[in-house]
Amino acid sequence: MTADLFESVAEVLPSRQAMAEGAVLLRGFARPAEAGLLAALRQIEAQAPFRRMFTPGGHQMSVAMTNCGCCGWVTDASGYRYDGADPESGNPWPAMPAAFRDLAEAAAREAGFAGFAPDACLINRYEPGARMSLHQDRDEKDFAAPIVSVSLGLPAIFLFGGLKRTDRPQRYRLEHGDVVVWGGPSRLSFHGVAPLADGEHPALARRRINLTFRKAR
Ligand code: MD6
Ligand code: FE
């Protein structure tokens, strides 16, 4: 009785939060897929370990990254780009697992972007203190496709600004299983992540993992 009541309340609670035109936060959307996502993540990590890359300006990023799919986002002294091979190993990036692709497509559809076909997934790993400064995602070929961003593990404060770097960002607390989808008029919005607070997550310990799905090519 109590459980049924809880489920019927959960269904009507606002799990969808509009952030801006074209940007929506789907709270808990990835939770049913959690086990499959974490299993696939472990396999990717074994083939293409997380590493902290260097910006073209020579600063080492606090966030560690890896990729899967056709091509991976990389940064080094020569710039930002998508590369078909992992520069650490020379091997192609691991293929995009079905569990990843299915979730990204479903979230995009839920957000009004039916037909999204991601070919690349950048995987970010934050440990306490790691942050990402305000940036635009603009290394993809086609800005008509949205980006789907999945948060796992420790909560983080996501900073979501406007089309100008100087637009004051809004702050959203992203928790385990939350998914942000943005595209259309928001596709080039500035965004970032505040320094990760320490904590302990049951599945991911002292880490936050973010999967960002793109159509890169
Ligand atoms: C992060 N996310 O949440 C960093 N980019 O760890 C991003 O940089 C991002 O969440 C484009 C779209 C959604 C995002
Ligand atoms: Fe980004």
Short mmCIF file of C-alpha atoms and ligand atoms in Angstrom, two decimals:
data_model
loop_
_atom_site.label_atom_id
_atom_site.label_comp_id
_atom_site.label_asym_id
_atom_site.label_seq_id
_atom_site.Cartn_x
_atom_site.Cartn_y
_atom_site.Cartn_z
CA MET A 1 0.00 0.00 0.00
CA THR A 2 2.70 2.43 1.06
CA ALA A 3 4.93 1.31 -1.83
CA ASP A 4 2.09 1.76 -4.35
CA LEU A 5 1.39 5.21 -3.01
CA PHE A 6 5.08 6.09 -3.28
CA GLU A 7 5.20 4.94 -6.90
CA SER A 8 2.12 6.87 -7.91
CA VAL A 9 3.52 10.00 -6.26
CA ALA A 10 6.89 9.47 -7.97
CA GLU A 11 5.13 9.38 -11.33
CA VAL A 12 3.64 12.83 -10.93
CA LEU A 13 6.60 14.55 -9.27
CA PRO A 14 8.32 16.96 -11.64
CA SER A 15 11.22 14.83 -12.89
CA ARG A 16 11.64 17.12 -15.88
CA GLN A 17 13.06 20.57 -15.35
CA ALA A 18 13.37 23.08 -18.19
CA MET A 19 16.73 24.90 -18.04
CA ALA A 20 16.46 27.05 -21.15
CA GLU A 21 14.93 26.74 -24.60
CA GLY A 22 16.27 23.42 -25.92
CA ALA A 23 17.82 22.40 -22.57
CA VAL A 24 16.12 20.06 -20.12
CA LEU A 25 17.14 18.21 -16.98
CA LEU A 26 15.63 14.71 -16.69
CA ARG A 27 16.08 13.80 -13.05
CA GLY A 28 16.84 10.11 -12.43
CA PHE A 29 16.34 9.17 -16.07
CA ALA A 30 19.45 6.92 -16.12
CA ARG A 31 18.72 5.12 -12.86
CA PRO A 32 16.99 2.07 -14.40
CA ALA A 33 20.02 1.61 -16.69
CA GLU A 34 22.61 2.04 -13.93
CA ALA A 35 23.91 -1.55 -13.69
CA GLY A 36 24.41 -1.87 -17.47
CA LEU A 37 26.10 1.52 -17.69
CA LEU A 38 28.55 0.76 -14.89
CA ALA A 39 29.43 -2.67 -16.30
CA ALA A 40 30.09 -1.15 -19.73
CA LEU A 41 32.12 1.64 -18.18
CA ARG A 42 34.43 -0.86 -16.47
CA GLN A 43 35.13 -2.53 -19.82
CA ILE A 44 35.90 0.77 -21.53
CA GLU A 45 38.18 1.82 -18.70
CA ALA A 46 40.14 -1.43 -19.02
CA GLN A 47 40.79 -0.78 -22.74
CA ALA A 48 41.23 2.98 -22.64
CA PRO A 49 42.18 4.15 -19.15
CA PHE A 50 41.24 7.59 -17.84
CA ARG A 51 44.00 10.17 -18.26
CA ARG A 52 44.38 13.84 -17.48
CA MET A 53 45.03 15.67 -20.74
CA PHE A 54 46.74 18.99 -21.36
CA THR A 55 45.04 22.06 -22.78
CA PRO A 56 46.62 23.73 -25.80
CA GLY A 57 47.88 26.36 -23.32
CA GLY A 58 49.85 23.69 -21.44
CA HIS A 59 47.64 23.30 -18.34
CA GLN A 60 46.85 19.81 -17.15
CA MET A 61 43.10 19.33 -16.69
CA SER A 62 41.84 18.31 -13.23
CA VAL A 63 39.22 16.08 -14.88
CA ALA A 64 40.45 12.72 -16.24
CA MET A 65 38.94 11.58 -19.55
CA THR A 66 38.45 8.66 -21.86
CA ASN A 67 36.12 8.02 -24.81
CA CYS A 68 34.17 5.44 -26.72
CA GLY A 69 32.62 5.41 -30.16
CA CYS A 70 33.90 6.35 -33.59
CA CYS A 71 36.17 8.99 -32.26
CA GLY A 72 37.22 10.58 -29.04
CA TRP A 73 37.57 14.16 -27.90
CA VAL A 74 41.20 14.92 -27.12
CA THR A 75 43.25 17.96 -26.23
CA ASP A 76 47.00 18.46 -26.39
CA ALA A 77 49.52 21.11 -27.41
CA SER A 78 48.18 21.11 -30.97
CA GLY A 79 44.57 21.87 -29.96
CA TYR A 80 41.16 20.28 -29.38
CA ARG A 81 39.82 17.70 -31.82
CA TYR A 82 38.08 14.38 -32.32
CA ASP A 83 40.55 11.59 -33.00
CA GLY A 84 39.69 8.09 -34.24
CA ALA A 85 42.54 6.61 -32.20
CA ASP A 86 43.46 6.80 -28.54
CA PRO A 87 46.75 8.75 -28.56
CA GLU A 88 47.99 6.78 -25.52
CA SER A 89 47.76 3.39 -27.23
CA GLY A 90 47.30 4.13 -30.92
CA ASN A 91 44.25 1.81 -30.87
CA PRO A 92 40.74 2.77 -31.94
CA TRP A 93 38.59 3.89 -29.02
CA PRO A 94 36.35 1.12 -27.59
CA ALA A 95 33.05 0.76 -29.46
CA MET A 96 30.01 2.49 -28.02
CA PRO A 97 28.19 -0.09 -25.84
CA ALA A 98 24.51 -0.69 -26.64
CA ALA A 99 23.62 0.24 -23.05
CA PHE A 100 25.16 3.69 -23.63
CA ARG A 101 23.62 4.28 -27.03
CA ASP A 102 20.13 3.11 -26.02
CA LEU A 103 20.04 5.40 -23.00
CA ALA A 104 21.28 8.44 -24.95
CA GLU A 105 18.73 7.91 -27.71
CA ALA A 106 15.88 7.46 -25.21
CA ALA A 107 16.84 10.60 -23.27
CA ALA A 108 17.08 12.64 -26.46
CA ARG A 109 13.67 11.40 -27.56
CA GLU A 110 12.22 12.28 -24.14
CA ALA A 111 13.63 15.78 -24.55
CA GLY A 112 12.15 16.26 -28.01
CA PHE A 113 15.17 15.29 -30.11
CA ALA A 114 13.95 12.05 -31.67
CA GLY A 115 16.40 10.49 -34.11
CA PHE A 116 19.55 11.49 -32.23
CA ALA A 117 22.28 9.06 -33.31
CA PRO A 118 25.36 9.62 -31.14
CA ASP A 119 28.67 8.46 -32.62
CA ALA A 120 30.96 9.56 -29.79
CA CYS A 121 30.89 9.57 -26.00
CA LEU A 122 33.33 11.58 -23.92
CA ILE A 123 33.65 10.17 -20.42
CA ASN A 124 34.75 12.56 -17.68
CA ARG A 125 35.95 11.44 -14.25
CA TYR A 126 35.94 13.96 -11.39
CA GLU A 127 37.64 13.36 -8.07
CA PRO A 128 37.20 15.77 -5.14
CA GLY A 129 38.39 19.24 -6.18
CA ALA A 130 38.22 18.55 -9.93
CA ARG A 131 36.34 21.16 -11.93
CA MET A 132 35.61 22.23 -15.46
CA SER A 133 35.75 25.89 -16.35
CA LEU A 134 33.09 27.55 -18.48
CA HIS A 135 33.29 26.44 -22.10
CA GLN A 136 31.23 25.79 -25.21
CA ASP A 137 31.10 22.41 -26.94
CA ARG A 138 31.98 23.41 -30.46
CA ASP A 139 34.33 20.79 -31.86
CA GLU A 140 31.48 18.78 -33.38
CA LYS A 141 30.68 19.04 -37.07
CA ASP A 142 26.95 19.55 -36.83
CA PHE A 143 25.35 21.71 -34.14
CA ALA A 144 21.87 20.53 -35.20
CA ALA A 145 22.32 17.44 -33.02
CA PRO A 146 21.86 17.86 -29.26
CA ILE A 147 24.22 16.69 -26.54
CA VAL A 148 23.11 14.18 -23.93
CA SER A 149 24.93 14.33 -20.60
CA VAL A 150 24.60 11.61 -17.95
CA SER A 151 25.75 12.10 -14.36
CA LEU A 152 26.80 9.15 -12.17
CA GLY A 153 28.31 8.98 -8.70
CA LEU A 154 28.93 11.99 -6.46
CA PRO A 155 26.69 15.03 -6.99
CA ALA A 156 28.11 18.11 -8.71
CA ILE A 157 27.07 21.70 -9.27
CA PHE A 158 26.58 22.21 -13.00
CA LEU A 159 26.96 25.80 -14.19
CA PHE A 160 24.76 26.63 -17.14
CA GLY A 161 25.16 30.04 -18.72
CA GLY A 162 24.10 31.68 -21.92
CA LEU A 163 25.60 32.21 -25.34
CA LYS A 164 28.09 34.78 -24.04
CA ARG A 165 30.87 33.85 -21.63
CA THR A 166 29.86 36.79 -19.46
CA ASP A 167 26.22 35.65 -19.02
CA ARG A 168 25.82 34.73 -15.36
CA PRO A 169 25.41 30.94 -15.09
CA GLN A 170 22.54 29.22 -13.32
CA ARG A 171 23.50 26.44 -10.90
CA TYR A 172 22.00 22.95 -10.96
CA ARG A 173 22.85 20.14 -8.59
CA LEU A 174 23.26 17.01 -10.74
CA GLU A 175 22.93 13.71 -8.95
CA HIS A 176 23.50 10.08 -9.75
CA GLY A 177 21.24 9.14 -12.67
CA ASP A 178 20.36 12.67 -13.77
CA VAL A 179 20.47 13.39 -17.49
CA VAL A 180 20.76 16.80 -19.17
CA VAL A 181 19.81 17.13 -22.83
CA TRP A 182 20.50 20.31 -24.71
CA GLY A 183 20.33 21.38 -28.26
CA GLY A 184 18.62 23.82 -30.55
CA PRO A 185 18.99 27.40 -29.29
CA SER A 186 21.02 26.19 -26.25
CA ARG A 187 23.49 24.08 -28.17
CA LEU A 188 26.34 26.57 -27.83
CA SER A 189 25.61 27.72 -24.27
CA PHE A 190 28.59 28.19 -21.97
CA HIS A 191 28.70 25.64 -19.15
CA GLY A 192 31.02 24.18 -16.56
CA VAL A 193 31.26 22.23 -13.32
CA ALA A 194 32.13 23.68 -9.88
CA PRO A 195 34.92 21.99 -7.89
CA LEU A 196 33.64 18.58 -6.80
CA ALA A 197 32.87 18.30 -3.10
CA ASP A 198 34.23 15.24 -1.34
CA GLY A 199 31.82 12.48 -0.44
CA GLU A 200 31.23 8.77 -0.73
CA HIS A 201 28.87 7.27 -3.29
CA PRO A 202 27.66 3.66 -2.88
CA ALA A 203 28.47 2.68 -6.48
CA LEU A 204 31.33 5.01 -7.40
CA ALA A 205 33.02 5.89 -4.09
CA ARG A 206 34.77 9.29 -4.25
CA ARG A 207 34.11 9.92 -7.91
CA ARG A 208 31.70 11.53 -10.29
CA ILE A 209 31.45 10.16 -13.83
CA ASN A 210 29.87 12.18 -16.63
CA LEU A 211 29.04 10.67 -20.01
CA THR A 212 28.51 13.19 -22.79
CA PHE A 213 27.10 11.82 -26.01
CA ARG A 214 27.58 13.73 -29.22
CA LYS A 215 27.24 13.49 -32.90
CA ALA A 216 30.84 14.40 -33.65
CA ARG A 217 31.12 13.59 -37.36
C1 MD6 B 1 30.22 17.52 -16.89
N1 MD6 B 1 29.74 18.43 -18.97
O1 MD6 B 1 29.03 17.53 -16.60
C2 MD6 B 1 30.73 18.34 -18.01
N2 MD6 B 1 28.97 19.58 -22.21
O2 MD6 B 1 31.04 16.85 -16.29
C3 MD6 B 1 29.88 19.10 -20.10
O3 MD6 B 1 30.88 19.71 -20.39
C4 MD6 B 1 28.75 19.12 -21.00
O4 MD6 B 1 27.26 18.22 -19.38
C5 MD6 B 1 27.95 19.65 -23.08
C6 MD6 B 1 26.69 19.25 -22.75
C7 MD6 B 1 26.45 18.76 -21.50
C8 MD6 B 1 27.49 18.69 -20.59
FE FE B 2 30.86 20.58 -22.32
#
